[in-house]
mmCIF file of C-alpha atoms and ligand atoms in Angstrom:
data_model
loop_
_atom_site.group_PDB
_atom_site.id
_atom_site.type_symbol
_atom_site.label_atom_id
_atom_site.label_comp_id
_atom_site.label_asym_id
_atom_site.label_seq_id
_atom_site.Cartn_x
_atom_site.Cartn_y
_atom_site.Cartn_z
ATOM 1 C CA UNK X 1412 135.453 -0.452 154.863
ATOM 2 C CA UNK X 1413 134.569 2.745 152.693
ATOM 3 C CA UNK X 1414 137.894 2.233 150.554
ATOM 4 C CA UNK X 1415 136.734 -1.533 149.131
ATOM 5 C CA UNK X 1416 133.651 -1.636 150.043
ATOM 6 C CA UNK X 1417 133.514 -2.620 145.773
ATOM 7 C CA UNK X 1418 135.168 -6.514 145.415
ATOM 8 C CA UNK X 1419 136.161 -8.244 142.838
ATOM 9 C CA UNK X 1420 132.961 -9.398 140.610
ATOM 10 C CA UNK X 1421 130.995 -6.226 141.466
ATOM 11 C CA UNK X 1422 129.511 -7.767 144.394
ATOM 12 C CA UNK X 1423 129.245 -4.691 147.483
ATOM 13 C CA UNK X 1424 130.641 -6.240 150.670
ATOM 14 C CA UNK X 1425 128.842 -5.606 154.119
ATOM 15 C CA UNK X 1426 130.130 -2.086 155.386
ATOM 16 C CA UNK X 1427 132.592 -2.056 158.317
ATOM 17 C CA UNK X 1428 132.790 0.747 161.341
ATOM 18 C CA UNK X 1429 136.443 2.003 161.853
ATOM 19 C CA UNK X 1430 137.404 3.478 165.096
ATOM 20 C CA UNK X 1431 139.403 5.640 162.992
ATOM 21 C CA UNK X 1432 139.720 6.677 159.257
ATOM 22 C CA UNK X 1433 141.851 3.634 158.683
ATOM 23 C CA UNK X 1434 141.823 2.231 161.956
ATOM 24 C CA UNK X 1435 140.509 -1.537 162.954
ATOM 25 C CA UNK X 1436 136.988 -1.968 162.829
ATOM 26 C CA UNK X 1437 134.702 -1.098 165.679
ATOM 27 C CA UNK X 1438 132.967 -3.897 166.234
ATOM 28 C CA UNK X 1439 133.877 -7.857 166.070
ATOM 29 C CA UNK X 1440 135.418 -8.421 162.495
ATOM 30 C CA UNK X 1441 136.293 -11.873 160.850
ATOM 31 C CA UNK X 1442 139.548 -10.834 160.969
ATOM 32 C CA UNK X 1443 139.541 -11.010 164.687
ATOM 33 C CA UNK X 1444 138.000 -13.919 164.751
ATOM 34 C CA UNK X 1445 139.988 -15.896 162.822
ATOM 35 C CA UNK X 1446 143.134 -14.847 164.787
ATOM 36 C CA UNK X 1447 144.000 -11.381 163.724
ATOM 37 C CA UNK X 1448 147.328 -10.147 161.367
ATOM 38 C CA UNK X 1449 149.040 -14.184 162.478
ATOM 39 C CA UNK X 1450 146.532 -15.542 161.016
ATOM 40 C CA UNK X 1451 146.455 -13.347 157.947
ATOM 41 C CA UNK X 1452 150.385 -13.278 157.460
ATOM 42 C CA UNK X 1453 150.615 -17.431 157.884
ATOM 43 C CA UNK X 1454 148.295 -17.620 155.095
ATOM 44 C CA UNK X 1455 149.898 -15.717 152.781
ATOM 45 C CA UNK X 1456 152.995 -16.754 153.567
ATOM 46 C CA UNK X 1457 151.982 -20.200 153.223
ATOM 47 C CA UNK X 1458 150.659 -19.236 149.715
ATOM 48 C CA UNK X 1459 154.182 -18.173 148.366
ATOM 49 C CA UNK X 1460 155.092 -20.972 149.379
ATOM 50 C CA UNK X 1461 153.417 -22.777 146.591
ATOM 51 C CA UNK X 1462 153.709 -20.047 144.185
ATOM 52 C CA UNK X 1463 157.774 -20.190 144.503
ATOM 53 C CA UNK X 1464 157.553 -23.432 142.903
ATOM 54 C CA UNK X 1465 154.851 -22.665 140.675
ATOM 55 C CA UNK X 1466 156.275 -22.550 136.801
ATOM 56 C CA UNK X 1467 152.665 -20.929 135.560
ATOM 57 C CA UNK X 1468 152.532 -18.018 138.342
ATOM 58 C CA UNK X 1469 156.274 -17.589 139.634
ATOM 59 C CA UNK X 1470 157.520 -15.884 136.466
ATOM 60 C CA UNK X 1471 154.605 -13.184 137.015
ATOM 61 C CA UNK X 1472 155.847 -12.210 140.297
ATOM 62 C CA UNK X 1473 158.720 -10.328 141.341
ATOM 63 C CA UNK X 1474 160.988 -12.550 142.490
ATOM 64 C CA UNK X 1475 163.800 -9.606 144.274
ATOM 65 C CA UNK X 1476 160.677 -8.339 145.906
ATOM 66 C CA UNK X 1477 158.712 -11.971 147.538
ATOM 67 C CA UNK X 1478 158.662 -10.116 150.734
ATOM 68 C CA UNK X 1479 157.023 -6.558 149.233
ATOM 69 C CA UNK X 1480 154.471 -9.157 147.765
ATOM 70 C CA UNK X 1481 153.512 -11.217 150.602
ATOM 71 C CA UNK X 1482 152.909 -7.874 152.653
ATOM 72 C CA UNK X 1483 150.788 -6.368 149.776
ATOM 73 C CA UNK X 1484 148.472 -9.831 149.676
ATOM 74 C CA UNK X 1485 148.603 -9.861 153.748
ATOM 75 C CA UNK X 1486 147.906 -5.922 153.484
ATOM 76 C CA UNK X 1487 144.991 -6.274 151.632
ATOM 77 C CA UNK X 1488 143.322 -9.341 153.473
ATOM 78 C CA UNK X 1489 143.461 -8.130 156.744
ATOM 79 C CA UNK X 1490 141.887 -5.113 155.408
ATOM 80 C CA UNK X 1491 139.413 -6.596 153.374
ATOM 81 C CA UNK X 1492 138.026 -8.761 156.488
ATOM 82 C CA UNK X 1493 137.765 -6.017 159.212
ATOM 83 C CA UNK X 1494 141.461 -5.475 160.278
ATOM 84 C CA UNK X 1495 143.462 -2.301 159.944
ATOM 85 C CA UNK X 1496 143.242 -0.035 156.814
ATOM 86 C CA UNK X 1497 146.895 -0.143 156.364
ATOM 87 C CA UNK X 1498 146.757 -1.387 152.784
ATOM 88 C CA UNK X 1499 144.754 1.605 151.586
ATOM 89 C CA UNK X 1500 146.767 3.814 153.159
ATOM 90 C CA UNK X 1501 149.773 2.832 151.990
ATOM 91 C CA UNK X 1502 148.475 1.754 148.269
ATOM 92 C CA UNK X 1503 145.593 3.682 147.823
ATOM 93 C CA UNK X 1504 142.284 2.177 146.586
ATOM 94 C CA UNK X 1505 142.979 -2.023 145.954
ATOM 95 C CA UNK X 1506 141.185 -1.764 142.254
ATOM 96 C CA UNK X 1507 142.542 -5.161 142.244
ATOM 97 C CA UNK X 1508 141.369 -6.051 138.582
ATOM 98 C CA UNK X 1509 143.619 -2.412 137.554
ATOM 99 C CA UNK X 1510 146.643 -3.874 139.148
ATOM 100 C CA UNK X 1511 146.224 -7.175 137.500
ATOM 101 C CA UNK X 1512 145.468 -6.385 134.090
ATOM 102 C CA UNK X 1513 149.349 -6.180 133.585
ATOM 103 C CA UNK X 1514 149.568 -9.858 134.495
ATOM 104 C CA UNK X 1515 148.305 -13.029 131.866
ATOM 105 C CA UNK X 1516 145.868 -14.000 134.350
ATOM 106 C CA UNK X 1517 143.534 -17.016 132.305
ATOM 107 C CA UNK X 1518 141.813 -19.869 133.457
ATOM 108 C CA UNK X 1519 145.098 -22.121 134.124
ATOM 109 C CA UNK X 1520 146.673 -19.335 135.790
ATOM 110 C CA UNK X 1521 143.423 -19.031 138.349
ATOM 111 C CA UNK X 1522 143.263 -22.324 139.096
ATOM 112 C CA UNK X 1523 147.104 -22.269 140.341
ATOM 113 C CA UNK X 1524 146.426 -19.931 142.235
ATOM 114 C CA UNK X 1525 143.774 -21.539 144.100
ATOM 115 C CA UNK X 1526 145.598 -24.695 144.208
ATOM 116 C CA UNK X 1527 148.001 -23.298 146.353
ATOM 117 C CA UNK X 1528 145.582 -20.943 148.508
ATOM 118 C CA UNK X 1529 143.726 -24.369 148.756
ATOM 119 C CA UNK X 1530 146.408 -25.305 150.728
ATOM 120 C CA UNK X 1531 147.411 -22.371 152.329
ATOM 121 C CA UNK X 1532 143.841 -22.225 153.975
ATOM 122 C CA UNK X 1533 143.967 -25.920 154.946
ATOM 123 C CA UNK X 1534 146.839 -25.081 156.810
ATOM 124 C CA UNK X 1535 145.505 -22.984 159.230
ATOM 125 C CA UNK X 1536 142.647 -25.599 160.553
ATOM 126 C CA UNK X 1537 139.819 -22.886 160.521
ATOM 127 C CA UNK X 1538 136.698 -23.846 161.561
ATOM 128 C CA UNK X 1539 134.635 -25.462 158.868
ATOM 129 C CA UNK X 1540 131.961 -22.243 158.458
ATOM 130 C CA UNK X 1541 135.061 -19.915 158.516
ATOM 131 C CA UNK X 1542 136.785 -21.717 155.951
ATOM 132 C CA UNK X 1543 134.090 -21.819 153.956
ATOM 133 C CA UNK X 1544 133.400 -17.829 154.070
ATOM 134 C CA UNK X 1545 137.353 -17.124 153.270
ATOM 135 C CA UNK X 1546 137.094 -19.687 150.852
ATOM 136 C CA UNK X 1547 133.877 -18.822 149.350
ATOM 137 C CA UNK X 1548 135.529 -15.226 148.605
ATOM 138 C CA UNK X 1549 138.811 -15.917 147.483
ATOM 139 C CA UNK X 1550 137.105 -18.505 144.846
ATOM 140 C CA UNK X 1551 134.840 -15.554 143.999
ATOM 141 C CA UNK X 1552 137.610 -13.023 143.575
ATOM 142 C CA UNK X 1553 140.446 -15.425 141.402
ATOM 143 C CA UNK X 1554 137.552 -15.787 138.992
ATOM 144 C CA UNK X 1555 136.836 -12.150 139.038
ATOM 145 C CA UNK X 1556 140.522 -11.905 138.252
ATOM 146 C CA UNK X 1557 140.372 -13.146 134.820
ATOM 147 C CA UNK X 1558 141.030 -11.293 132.401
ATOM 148 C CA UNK X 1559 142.088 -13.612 128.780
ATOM 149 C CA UNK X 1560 141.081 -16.335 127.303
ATOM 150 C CA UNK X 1561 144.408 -16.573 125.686
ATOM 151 C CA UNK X 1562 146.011 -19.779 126.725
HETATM 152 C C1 HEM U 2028 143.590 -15.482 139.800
HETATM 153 C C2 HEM U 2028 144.900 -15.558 139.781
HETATM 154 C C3 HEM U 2028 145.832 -14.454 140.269
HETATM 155 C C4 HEM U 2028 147.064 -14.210 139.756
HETATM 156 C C5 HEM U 2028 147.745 -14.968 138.630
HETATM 157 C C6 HEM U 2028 147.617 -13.085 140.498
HETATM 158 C C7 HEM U 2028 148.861 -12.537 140.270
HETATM 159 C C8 HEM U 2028 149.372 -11.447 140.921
HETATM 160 C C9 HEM U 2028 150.672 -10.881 140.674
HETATM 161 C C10 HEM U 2028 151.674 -11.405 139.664
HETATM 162 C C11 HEM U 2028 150.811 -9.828 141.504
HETATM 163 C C12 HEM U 2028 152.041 -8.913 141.662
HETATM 164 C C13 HEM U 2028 152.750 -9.259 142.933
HETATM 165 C C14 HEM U 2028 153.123 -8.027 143.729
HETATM 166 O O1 HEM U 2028 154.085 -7.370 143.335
HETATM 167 O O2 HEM U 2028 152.444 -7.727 144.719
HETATM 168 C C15 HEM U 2028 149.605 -9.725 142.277
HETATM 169 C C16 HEM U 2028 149.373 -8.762 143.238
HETATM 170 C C17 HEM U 2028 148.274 -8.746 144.056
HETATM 171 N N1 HEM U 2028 147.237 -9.622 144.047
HETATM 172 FE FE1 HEM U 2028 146.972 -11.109 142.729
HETATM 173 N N2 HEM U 2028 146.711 -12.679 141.438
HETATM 174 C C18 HEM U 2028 145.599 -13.478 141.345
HETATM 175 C C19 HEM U 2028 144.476 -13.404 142.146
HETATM 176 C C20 HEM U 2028 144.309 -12.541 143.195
HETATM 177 C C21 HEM U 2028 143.163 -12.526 144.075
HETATM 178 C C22 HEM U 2028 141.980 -13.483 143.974
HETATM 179 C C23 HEM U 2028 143.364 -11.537 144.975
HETATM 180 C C24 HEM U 2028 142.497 -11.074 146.110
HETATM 181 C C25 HEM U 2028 141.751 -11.872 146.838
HETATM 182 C C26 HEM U 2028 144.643 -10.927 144.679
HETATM 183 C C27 HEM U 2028 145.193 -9.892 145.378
HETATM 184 C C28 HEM U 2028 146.368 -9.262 145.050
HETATM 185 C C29 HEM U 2028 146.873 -8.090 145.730
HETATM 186 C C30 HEM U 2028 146.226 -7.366 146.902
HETATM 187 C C31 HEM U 2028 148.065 -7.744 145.106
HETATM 188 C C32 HEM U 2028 148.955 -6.551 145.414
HETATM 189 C C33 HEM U 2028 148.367 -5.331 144.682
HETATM 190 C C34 HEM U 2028 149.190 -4.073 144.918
HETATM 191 O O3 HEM U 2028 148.962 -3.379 145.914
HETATM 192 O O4 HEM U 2028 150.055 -3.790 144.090
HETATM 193 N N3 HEM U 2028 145.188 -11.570 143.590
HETATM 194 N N4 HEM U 2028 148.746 -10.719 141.904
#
């Protein structure tokens, strides 16, 4: 995982062996435990779900382009937690707090967004230690995502 090995909040993650450049990791990766790209995908997709009814976070998205999106957020996960590098090689480096600083993300809009990957997560009946890893990071990360106080 040499391309975000950096995550949100500065925090280095644990480095991942790739069979290839940007190929799926070598050895036994969350992502394969939890059930692979399926699982990845039904999360996200579960997600948008939520955010298309969302009246904080829906106008920030692009609404012609839901699809683009959920690939993007599905692109990145699997990546992320061991699966293939297609993300990177398709976006380049994530430099996720770059790509949001466009977006008014404050404290309200954060804790939409977790509302709905609250649910999202719940829906896919992990175990309770692997929910609490995904979990653990995608609370980490929406807070590193912050980026005005501005109401
Ligand atoms: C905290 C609240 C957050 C808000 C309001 C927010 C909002 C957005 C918006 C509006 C986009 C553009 C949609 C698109 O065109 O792809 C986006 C993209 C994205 N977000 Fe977030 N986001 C938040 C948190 C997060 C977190 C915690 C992560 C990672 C765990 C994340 C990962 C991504 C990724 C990977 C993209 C696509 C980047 C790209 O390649 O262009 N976001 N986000």
């Amino acid at each position: 995982m040499t391309e975000n090995a950096e995550i949100p909040g500065g925090q280095k993650s644990p480095i991942i062996l790739r069979v290839t450049e940007h190929g799926e990791a070598a050895t036994g990766s969350f992502y394969e435990k939890v059930g692979g790209r399926a699982t990845f995908e039904r999360l996200v997709r579960h997600f948008y779900e939520g955010v298309r009814t969302d009246p904080v976070l829906w106008p920030m998205y692009p609404e012609q382009d839901l699809e683009g999106a959920i690939q993007r957020l599905t692109g990145f996960l699997e990546q992320y937690w061991g699966g293939p590098g297609t993300y990177s090689e398709q976006r380049g480096h994530p430099r996720l707090r770059m790509r949001h600083a466009p977006f008014k993300v404050n404290q309200q809009a954060r804790d939409h967004w977790l509302s709905h990957m609250r649910t999202a997560v719940d829906s896919l009946g992990l175990s309770p230690l692997d929910d609490a890893t995904l979990w653990g990071y995608l609370d980490r990360a929406a807070q590193a995502m912050v980026n005005t106080f501005e109401e």
